[in-house]
Short mmCIF file of C-alpha atoms in Angstrom, two decimals:
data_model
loop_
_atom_site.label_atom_id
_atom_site.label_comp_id
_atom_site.label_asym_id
_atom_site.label_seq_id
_atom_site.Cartn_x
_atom_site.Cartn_y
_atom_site.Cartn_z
CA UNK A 1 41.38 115.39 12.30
CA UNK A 2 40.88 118.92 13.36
CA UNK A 3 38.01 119.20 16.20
CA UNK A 4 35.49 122.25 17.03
CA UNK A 5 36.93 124.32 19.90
CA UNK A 6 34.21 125.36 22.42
CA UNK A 7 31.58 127.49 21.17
CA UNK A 8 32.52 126.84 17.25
CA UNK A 9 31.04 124.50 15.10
CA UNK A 10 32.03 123.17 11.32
CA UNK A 11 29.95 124.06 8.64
CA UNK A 12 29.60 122.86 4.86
CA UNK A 13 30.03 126.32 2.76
CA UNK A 14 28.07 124.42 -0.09
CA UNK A 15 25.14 122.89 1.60
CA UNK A 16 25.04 124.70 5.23
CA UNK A 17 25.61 120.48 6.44
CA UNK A 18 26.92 120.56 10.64
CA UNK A 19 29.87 118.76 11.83
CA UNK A 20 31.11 118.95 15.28
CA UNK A 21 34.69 117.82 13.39
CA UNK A 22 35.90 118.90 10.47
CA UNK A 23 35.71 116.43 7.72
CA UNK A 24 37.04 116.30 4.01
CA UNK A 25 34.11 115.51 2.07
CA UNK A 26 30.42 116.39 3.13
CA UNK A 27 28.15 113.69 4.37
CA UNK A 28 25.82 116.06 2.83
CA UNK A 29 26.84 117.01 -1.03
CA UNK A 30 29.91 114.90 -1.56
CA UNK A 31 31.78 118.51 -1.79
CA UNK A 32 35.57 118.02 -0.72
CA UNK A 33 37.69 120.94 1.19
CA UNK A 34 34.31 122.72 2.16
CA UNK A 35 34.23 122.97 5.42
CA UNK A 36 34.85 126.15 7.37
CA UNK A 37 34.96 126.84 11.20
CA UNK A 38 32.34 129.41 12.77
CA UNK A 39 31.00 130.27 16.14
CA UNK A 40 27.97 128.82 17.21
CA UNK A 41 24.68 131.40 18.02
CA UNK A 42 23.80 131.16 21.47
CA UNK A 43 19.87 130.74 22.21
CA UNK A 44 17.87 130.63 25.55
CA UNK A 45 16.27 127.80 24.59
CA UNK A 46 13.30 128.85 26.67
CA UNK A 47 10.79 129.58 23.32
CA UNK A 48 9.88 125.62 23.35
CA UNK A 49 9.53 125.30 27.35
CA UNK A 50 7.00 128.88 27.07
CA UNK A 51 5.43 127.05 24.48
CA UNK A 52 4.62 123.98 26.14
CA UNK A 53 3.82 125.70 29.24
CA UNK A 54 0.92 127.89 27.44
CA UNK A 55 -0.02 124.33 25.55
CA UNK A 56 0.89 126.02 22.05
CA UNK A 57 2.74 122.36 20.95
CA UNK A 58 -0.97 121.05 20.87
CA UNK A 59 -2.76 123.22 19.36
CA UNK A 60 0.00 124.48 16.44
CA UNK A 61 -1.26 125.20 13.04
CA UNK A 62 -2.78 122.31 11.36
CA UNK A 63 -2.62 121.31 7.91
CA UNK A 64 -5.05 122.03 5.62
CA UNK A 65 -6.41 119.83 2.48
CA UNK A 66 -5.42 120.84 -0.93
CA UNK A 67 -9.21 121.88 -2.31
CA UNK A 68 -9.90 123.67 0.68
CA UNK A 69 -7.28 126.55 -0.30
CA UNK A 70 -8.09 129.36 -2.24
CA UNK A 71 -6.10 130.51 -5.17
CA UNK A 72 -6.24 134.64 -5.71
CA UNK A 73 -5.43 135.86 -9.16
CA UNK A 74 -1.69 136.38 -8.94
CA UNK A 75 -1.16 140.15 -9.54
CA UNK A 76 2.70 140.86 -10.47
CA UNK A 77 4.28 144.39 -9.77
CA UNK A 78 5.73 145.78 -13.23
CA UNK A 79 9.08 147.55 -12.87
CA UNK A 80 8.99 149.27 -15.63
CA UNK A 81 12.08 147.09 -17.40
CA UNK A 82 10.50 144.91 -19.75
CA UNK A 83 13.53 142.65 -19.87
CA UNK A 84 13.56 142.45 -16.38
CA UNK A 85 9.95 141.62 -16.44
CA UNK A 86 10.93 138.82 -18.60
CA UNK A 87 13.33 137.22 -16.50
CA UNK A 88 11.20 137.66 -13.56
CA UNK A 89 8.22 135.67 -15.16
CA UNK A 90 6.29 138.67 -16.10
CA UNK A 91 6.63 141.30 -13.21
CA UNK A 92 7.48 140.80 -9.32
CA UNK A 93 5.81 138.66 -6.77
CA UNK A 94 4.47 140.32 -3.78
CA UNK A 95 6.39 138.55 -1.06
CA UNK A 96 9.45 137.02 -2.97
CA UNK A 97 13.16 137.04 -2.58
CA UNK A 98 15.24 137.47 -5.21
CA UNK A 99 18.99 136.97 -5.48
CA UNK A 100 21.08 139.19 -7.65
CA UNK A 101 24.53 137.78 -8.28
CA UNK A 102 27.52 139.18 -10.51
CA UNK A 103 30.67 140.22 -11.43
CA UNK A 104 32.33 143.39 -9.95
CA UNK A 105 30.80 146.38 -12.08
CA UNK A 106 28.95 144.23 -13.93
CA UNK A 107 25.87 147.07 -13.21
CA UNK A 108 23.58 145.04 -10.92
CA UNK A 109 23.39 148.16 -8.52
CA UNK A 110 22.53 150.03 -11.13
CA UNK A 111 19.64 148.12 -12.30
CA UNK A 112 18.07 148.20 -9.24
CA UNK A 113 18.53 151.70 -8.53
CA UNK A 114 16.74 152.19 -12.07
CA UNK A 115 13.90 149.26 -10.80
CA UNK A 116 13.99 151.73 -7.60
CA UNK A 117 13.42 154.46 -9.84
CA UNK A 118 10.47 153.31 -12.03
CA UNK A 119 8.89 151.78 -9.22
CA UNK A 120 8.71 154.99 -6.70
CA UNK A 121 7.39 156.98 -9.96
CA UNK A 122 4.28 154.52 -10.36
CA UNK A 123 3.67 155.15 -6.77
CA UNK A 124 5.16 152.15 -4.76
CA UNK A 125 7.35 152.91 -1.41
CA UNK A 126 10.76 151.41 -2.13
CA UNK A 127 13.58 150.82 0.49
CA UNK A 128 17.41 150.63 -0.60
CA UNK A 129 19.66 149.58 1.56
CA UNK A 130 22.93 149.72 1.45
CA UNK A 131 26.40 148.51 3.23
CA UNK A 132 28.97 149.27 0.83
CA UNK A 133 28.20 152.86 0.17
CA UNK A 134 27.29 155.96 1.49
CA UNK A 135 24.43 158.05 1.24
CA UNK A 136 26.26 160.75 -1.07
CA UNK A 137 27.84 158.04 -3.22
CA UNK A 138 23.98 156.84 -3.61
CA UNK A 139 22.78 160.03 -4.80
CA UNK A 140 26.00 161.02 -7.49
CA UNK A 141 24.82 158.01 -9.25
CA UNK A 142 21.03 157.92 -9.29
CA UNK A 143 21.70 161.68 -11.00
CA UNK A 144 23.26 160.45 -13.43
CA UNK A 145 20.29 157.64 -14.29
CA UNK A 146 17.61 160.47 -13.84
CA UNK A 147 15.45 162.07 -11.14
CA UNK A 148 13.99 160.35 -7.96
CA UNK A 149 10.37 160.42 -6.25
CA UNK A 150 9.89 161.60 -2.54
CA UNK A 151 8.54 157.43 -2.42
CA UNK A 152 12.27 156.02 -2.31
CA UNK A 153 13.86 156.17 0.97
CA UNK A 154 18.15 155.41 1.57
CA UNK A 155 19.60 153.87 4.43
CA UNK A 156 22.65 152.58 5.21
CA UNK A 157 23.66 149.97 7.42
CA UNK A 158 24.63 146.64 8.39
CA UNK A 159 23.70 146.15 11.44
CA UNK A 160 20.48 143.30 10.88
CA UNK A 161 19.08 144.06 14.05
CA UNK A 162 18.42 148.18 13.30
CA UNK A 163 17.22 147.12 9.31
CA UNK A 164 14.71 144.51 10.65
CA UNK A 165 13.19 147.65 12.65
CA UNK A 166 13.62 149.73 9.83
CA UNK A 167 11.52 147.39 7.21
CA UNK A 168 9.02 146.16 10.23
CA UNK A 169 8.47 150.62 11.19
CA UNK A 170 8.49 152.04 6.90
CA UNK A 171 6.78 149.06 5.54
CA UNK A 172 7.80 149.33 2.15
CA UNK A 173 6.36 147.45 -0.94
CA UNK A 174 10.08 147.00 -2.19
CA UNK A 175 13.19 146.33 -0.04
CA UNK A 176 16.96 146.08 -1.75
CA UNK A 177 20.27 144.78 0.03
CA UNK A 178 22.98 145.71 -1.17
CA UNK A 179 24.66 143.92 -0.76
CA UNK A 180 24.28 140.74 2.09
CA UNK A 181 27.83 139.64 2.32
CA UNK A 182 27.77 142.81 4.20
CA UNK A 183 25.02 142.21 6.62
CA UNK A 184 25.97 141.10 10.04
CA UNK A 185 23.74 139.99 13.15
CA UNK A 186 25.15 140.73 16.48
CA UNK A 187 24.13 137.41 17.93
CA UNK A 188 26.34 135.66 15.77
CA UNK A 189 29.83 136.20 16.96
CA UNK A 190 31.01 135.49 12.99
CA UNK A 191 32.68 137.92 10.88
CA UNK A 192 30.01 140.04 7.83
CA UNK A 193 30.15 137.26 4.89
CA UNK A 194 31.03 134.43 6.59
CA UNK A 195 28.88 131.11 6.27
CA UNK A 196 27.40 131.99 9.60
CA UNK A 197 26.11 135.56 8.95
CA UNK A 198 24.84 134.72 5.19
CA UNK A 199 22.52 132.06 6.25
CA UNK A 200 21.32 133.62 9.68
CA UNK A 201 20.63 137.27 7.33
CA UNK A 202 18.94 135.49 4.40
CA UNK A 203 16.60 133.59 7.22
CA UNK A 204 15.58 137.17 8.47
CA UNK A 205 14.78 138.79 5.15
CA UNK A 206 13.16 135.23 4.70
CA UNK A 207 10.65 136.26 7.25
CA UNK A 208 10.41 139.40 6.62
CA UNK A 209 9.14 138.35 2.88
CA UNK A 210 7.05 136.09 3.57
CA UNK A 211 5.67 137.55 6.99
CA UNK A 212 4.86 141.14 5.16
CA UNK A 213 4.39 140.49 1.71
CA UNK A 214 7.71 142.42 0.80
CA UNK A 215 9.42 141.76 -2.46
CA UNK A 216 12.80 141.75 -1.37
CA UNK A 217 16.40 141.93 -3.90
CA UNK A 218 19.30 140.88 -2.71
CA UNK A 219 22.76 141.26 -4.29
CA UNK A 220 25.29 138.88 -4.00
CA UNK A 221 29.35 139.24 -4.46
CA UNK A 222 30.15 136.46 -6.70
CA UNK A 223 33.53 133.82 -6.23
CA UNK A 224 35.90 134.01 -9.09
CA UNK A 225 33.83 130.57 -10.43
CA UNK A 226 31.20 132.52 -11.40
CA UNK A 227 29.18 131.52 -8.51
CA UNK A 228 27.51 133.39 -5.51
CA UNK A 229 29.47 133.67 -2.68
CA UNK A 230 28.85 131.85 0.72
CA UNK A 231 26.71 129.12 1.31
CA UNK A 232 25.09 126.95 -1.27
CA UNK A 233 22.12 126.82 0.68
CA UNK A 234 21.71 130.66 -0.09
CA UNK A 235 20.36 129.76 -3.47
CA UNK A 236 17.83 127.13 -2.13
CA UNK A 237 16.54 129.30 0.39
CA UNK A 238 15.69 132.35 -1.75
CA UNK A 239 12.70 132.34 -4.63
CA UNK A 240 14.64 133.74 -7.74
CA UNK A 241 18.08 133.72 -8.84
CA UNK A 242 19.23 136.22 -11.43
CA UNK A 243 22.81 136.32 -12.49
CA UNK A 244 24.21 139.18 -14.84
CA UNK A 245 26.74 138.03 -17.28
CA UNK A 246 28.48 139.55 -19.76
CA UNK A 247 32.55 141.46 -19.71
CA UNK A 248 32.21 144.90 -17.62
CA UNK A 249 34.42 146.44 -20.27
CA UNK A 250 31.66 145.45 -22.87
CA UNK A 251 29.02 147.45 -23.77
CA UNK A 252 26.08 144.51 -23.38
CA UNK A 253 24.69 142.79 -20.86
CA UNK A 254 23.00 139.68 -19.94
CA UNK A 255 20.60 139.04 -17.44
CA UNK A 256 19.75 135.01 -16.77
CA UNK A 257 17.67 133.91 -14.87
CA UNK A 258 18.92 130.24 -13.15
CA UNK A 259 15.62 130.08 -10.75
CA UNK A 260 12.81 130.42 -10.32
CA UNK A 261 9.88 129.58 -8.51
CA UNK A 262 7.39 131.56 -10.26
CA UNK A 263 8.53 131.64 -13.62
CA UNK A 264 10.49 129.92 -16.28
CA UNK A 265 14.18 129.78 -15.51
CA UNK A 266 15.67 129.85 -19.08
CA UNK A 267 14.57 133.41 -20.36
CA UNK A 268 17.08 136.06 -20.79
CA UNK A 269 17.36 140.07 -20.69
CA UNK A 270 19.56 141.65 -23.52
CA UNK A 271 20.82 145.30 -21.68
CA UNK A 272 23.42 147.53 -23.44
CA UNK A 273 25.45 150.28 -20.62
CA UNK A 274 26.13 153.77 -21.50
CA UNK A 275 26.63 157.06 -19.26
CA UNK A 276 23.10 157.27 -18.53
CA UNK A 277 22.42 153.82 -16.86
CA UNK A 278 21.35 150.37 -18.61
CA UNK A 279 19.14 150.90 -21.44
CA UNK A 280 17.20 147.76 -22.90
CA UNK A 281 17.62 146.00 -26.09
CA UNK A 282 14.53 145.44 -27.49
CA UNK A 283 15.87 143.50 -30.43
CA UNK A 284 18.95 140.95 -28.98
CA UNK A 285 19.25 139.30 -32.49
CA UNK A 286 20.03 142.63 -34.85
CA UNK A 287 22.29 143.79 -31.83
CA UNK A 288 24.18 140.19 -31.97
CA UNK A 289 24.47 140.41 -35.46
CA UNK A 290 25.76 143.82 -35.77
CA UNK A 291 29.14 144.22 -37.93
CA UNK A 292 28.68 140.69 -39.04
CA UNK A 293 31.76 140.32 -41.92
CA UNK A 294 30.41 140.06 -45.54
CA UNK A 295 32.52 137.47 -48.05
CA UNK A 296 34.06 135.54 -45.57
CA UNK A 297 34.51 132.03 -45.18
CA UNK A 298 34.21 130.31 -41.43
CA UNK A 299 30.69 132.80 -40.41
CA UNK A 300 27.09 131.38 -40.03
CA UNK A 301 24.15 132.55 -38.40
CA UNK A 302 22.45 130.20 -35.97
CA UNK A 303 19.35 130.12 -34.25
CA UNK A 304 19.48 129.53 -30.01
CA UNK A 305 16.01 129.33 -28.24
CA UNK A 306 16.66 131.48 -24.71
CA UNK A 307 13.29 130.88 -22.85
CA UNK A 308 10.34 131.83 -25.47
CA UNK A 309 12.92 134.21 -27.36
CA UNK A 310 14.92 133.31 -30.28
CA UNK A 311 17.87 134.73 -30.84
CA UNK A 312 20.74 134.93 -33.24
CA UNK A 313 23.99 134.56 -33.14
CA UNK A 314 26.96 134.50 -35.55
CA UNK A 315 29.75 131.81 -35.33
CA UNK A 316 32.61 132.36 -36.27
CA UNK A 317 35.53 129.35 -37.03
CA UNK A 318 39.21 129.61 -38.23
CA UNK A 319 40.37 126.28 -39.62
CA UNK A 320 44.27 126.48 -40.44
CA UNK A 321 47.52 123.75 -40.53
CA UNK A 322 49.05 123.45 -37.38
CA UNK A 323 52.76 124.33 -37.44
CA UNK A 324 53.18 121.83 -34.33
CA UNK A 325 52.73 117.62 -33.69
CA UNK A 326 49.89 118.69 -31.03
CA UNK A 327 46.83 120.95 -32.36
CA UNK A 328 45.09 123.98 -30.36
CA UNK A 329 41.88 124.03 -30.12
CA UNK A 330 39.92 126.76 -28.53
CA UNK A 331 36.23 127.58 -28.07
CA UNK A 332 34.35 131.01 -26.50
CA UNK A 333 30.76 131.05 -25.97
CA UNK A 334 29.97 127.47 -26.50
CA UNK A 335 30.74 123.99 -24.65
CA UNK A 336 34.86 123.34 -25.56
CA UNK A 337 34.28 119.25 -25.29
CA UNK A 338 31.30 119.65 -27.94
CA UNK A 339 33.19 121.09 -30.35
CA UNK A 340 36.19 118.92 -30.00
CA UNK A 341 33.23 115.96 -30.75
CA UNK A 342 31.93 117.54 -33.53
CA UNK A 343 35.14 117.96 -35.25
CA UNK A 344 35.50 114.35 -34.62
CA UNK A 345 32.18 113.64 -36.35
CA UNK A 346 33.01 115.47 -39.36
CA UNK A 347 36.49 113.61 -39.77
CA UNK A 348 34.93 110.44 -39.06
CA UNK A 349 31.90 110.73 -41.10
CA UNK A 350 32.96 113.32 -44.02
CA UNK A 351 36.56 112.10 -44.24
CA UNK A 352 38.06 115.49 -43.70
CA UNK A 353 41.48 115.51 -42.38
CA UNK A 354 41.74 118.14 -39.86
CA UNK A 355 43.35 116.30 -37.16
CA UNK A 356 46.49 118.02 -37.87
CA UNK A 357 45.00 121.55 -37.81
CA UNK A 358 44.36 124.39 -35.07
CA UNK A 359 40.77 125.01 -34.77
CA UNK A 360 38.76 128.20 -32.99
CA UNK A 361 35.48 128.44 -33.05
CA UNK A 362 33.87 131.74 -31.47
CA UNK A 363 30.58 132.94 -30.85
CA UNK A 364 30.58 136.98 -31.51
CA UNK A 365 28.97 139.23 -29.45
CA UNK A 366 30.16 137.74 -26.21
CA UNK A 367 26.85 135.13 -26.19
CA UNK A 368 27.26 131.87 -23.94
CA UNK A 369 24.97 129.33 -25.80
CA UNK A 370 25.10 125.51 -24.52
CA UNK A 371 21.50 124.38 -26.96
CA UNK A 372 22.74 121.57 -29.24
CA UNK A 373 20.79 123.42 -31.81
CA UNK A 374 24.25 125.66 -33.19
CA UNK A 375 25.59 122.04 -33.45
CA UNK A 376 25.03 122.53 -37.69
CA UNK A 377 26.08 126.05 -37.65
CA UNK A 378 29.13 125.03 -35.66
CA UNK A 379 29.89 122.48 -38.13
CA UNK A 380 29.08 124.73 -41.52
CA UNK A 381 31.05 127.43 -39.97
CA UNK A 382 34.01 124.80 -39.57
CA UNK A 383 33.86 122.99 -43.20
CA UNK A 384 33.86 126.28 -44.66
CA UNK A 385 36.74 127.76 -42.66
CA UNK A 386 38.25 124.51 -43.73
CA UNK A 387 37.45 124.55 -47.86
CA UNK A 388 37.69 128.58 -47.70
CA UNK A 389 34.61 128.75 -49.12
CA UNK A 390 31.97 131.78 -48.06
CA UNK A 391 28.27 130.40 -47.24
CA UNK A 392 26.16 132.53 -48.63
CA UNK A 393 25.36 135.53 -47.45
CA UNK A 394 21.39 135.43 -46.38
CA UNK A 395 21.50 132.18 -44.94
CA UNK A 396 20.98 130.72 -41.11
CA UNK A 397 21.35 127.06 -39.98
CA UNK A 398 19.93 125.21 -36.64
CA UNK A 399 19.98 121.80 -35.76
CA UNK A 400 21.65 119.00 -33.45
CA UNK A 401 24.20 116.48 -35.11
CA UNK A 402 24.58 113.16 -33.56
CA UNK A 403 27.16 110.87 -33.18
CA UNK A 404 26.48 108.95 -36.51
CA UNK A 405 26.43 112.96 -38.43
CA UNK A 406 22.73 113.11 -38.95
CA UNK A 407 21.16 116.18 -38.09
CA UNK A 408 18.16 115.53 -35.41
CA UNK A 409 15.39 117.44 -34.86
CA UNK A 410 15.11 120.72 -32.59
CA UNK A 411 12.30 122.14 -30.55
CA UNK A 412 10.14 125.47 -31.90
CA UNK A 413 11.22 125.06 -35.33
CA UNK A 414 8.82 127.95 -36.28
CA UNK A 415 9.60 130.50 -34.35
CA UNK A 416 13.16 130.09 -35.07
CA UNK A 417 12.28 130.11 -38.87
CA UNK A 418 9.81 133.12 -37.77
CA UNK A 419 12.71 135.03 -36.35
CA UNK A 420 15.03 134.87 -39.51
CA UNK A 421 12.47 135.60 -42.21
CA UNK A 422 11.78 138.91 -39.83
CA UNK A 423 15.49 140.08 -39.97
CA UNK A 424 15.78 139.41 -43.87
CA UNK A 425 17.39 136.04 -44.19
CA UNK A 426 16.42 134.50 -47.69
CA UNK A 427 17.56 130.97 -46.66
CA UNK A 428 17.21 128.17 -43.75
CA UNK A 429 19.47 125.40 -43.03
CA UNK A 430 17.37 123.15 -40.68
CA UNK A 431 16.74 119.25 -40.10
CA UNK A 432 14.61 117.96 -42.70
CA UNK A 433 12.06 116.07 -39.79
CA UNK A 434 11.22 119.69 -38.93
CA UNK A 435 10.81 120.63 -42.70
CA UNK A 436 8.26 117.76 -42.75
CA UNK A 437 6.36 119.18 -39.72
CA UNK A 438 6.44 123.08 -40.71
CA UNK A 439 3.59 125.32 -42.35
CA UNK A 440 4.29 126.49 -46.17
CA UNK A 441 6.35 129.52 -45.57
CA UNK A 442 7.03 132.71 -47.99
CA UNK A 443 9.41 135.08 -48.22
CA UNK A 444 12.29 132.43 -47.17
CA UNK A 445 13.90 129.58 -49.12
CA UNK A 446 13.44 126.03 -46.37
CA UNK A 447 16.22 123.66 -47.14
CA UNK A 448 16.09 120.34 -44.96
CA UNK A 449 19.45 117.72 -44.61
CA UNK A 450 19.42 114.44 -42.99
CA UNK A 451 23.00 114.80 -42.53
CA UNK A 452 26.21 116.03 -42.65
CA UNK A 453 27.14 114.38 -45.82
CA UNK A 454 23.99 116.90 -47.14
CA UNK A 455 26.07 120.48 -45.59
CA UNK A 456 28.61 119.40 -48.14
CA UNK A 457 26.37 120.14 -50.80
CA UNK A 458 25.17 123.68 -49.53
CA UNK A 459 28.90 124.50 -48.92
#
């Protein structure tokens, strides 16, 4: 078993957990093959003997009771993005740190030069920093998003050391790194990105947050999981996570929010990218929807709750014999091993024999929805790939199928229902408990199944 040389020290890339030896799974997160060696930061270790010589040890800060602290009304910076806004819980907090992770030219540099943007032309001072470009490469492409207030100032460097003294001189209301795998400290004898220099970096714009009051952004390179690079602990230590989703060569974006502290972590923002920047889409379920075929069989519109917003999607199923003893089957957008079980479900239940055939089932627009609520689209989408038989054209279907093939009962019925009248659907598919439980509605035809065996009727 491999041993520290002098000076280094293992650590667990997932969890930040430190092992004199390397090991193969951490103590810490049960993670195997995740530790990597770094140098260790050197310290005086003089701070605690100064302290106990001036008798600070005894008279630290105490703690205080829980009634005795004072709650100020929380007032949010708006960027000017409303989908932003969303995601961030209604506006930024004074004092947060917020992670920005994605692909390569996925556009999260570009949203926060357009944040940077909106935000110096309501008056706030707003730092960028930057270690992966230059100043002139900064300005060719905030003139092509639009013009810039005097209130944004440009720096880059990576040196942590000069952009401490930079943020504690300027004191700026908004602060963007960009991006910290690039960010190195000089104490740390560790190369920029490493497990080392990510941790140490994120503890300084830590303080620097919390210390000042300076909402701070921080993007992230991402692994080719999907995931932010470096340290898990990264993710625990800042307030918000935002990841941006979506292909590069596509014209939409996503923007998810995975946590947060001061918000809800399931909403979502809808962006589409031209040549002028990221431009919001005010209306995610006509955009999703757009060039939806007409007449075919194997297409239903379902209903996914993202947050408070309801959105809808098409799905999209092809249902043909297999020409081999082994079937494909192949899912995008939507969990592979929940399809698989509700094909197994509608054999088992409805009696229909598609164990011999190849099965896709697709979620247009690029969407990734996991709700169990586009399990009965899923499956009317499937049945009518497999009969060749169009569902009609005005009609949208929610609701989770169990094991047994009864369709259970989803959360926020009405505002799904809400949501479909508004975009001119004359018909609802949904579980008949939530039929029971909803208003008298006009304008849109409610039809409620118990079941599976019921879709076959629709169909």
């Amino acid at each position: 078993m491999a041993k520290a040389k002098s000076g280094t020290i293992f650590y667990c890339q997932e969890c930040g957990y430190e092992s004199a030896k390397w090991m193969g799974q951490c103590p810490g997160c049960h993670t195997w093959n995740s530790f990597v060696e770094e140098p260790v930061r050197k310290s005086s270790g003089n701070g605690g003997a100064a302290e106990r010589s001036q008798g600070l040890s005894s008279q630290g800060k105490r703690p205080s009771i829980l009634s005795e602290i004072s709650m100020d009304k929380e007032e949010r910076i708006l960027t000017g993005i409303g989908e932003l806004d969303r995601v961030l819980g209604g506006g930024v907090v004074p004092g947060s740190l917020v992670l920005v992770g994605g692909d390569p030219g996925i556009g999260k540099s570009t949203l926060l030069l357009q944040m940077c943007r909106l935000l110096a032309e309501s008056g706030k001072k707003v730092l960028y920093i930057s270690g992966e470009e230059s100043l002139q490469q900064i300005k060719m492409r905030a003139q092509r998003i639009g013009q810039f207030r005097d209130t944004l100032q440009l720096l880059c460097e990576t040196n942590l050391g000069e952009i401490e003294g930079a943020i504690t001189r300027e004191k700026p209301e908004i602060v963007i790194i960009d991006s910290i795998q690039t960010m190195y400290q000089e104490e740390v004898s560790a190369a920029p990105g490493s497990v080392s220099q990510v941790r140490e970096s994120t503890g300084v714009f830590l303080k620097l947050a919390k210390g000042y009051g300076i909402s701070i952004f921080i993007v992230g390179h991402v692994t080719k999981e999907g995931t932010v690079a470096g340290p898990r602990v990264l993710e625990h230590m800042v307030d918000t996570v935002l990841y941006f989703e979506g292909d590069r060569h596509a014209s939409y974006r996503i923007l998810r929010g995975v946590k947060n502290r001061f918000g809800s972590t399931n909403e979502i923002g809808v962006f589409e990218m031209r040549q002028e920047g990221l431009c919001e889409v005010k209306n995610p379920s006509e955009f999703m929807l757009n060039g939806k075929p007409e007449g075919a069989s194997g297409s239903v519109v379902s209903c996914s709750m993202e947050g408070t917003r309801p959105i809808l999607v098409e799905i999209q199923a092809l249902v043909c014999q297999s020409n081999f003893g082994f079937p494909r089957r192949q899912a995008a957008g939507t969990d592979f091993n929940r399809v698989n079980l509700l094909m197994a479900v509608l054999e088992k239940r409805l009696g229909l024999q598609i164990s011999g055939c190849d099965a896709y089932v697709n979620i247009a627009g690029g969407m990734k929805v996991q709700e169990p609520a586009i399990d009965l689209g899923i499956v009317m989408a499937v049945i009518s790939s497999f009969k060749n038989r169009p569902i009609e054209e005005h009609m949208i279907a929610f609701g989770e199928v169990g094991l047994s093939g009864e369709v259970r009962a989803v959360s926020q019925a009405a505002i799904r229902v809400s949501e479909a009248k508004k975009l001119g659907f004359g018909t609802c598919v949904l579980p008949k408990v939530c039929l029971d439980k909803l208003p008298k509605t006009e304008g849109i035809r409610l039809i409620g199944v118990q079941s599976v065996k019921d879709v076959m009727d629709i169909i």
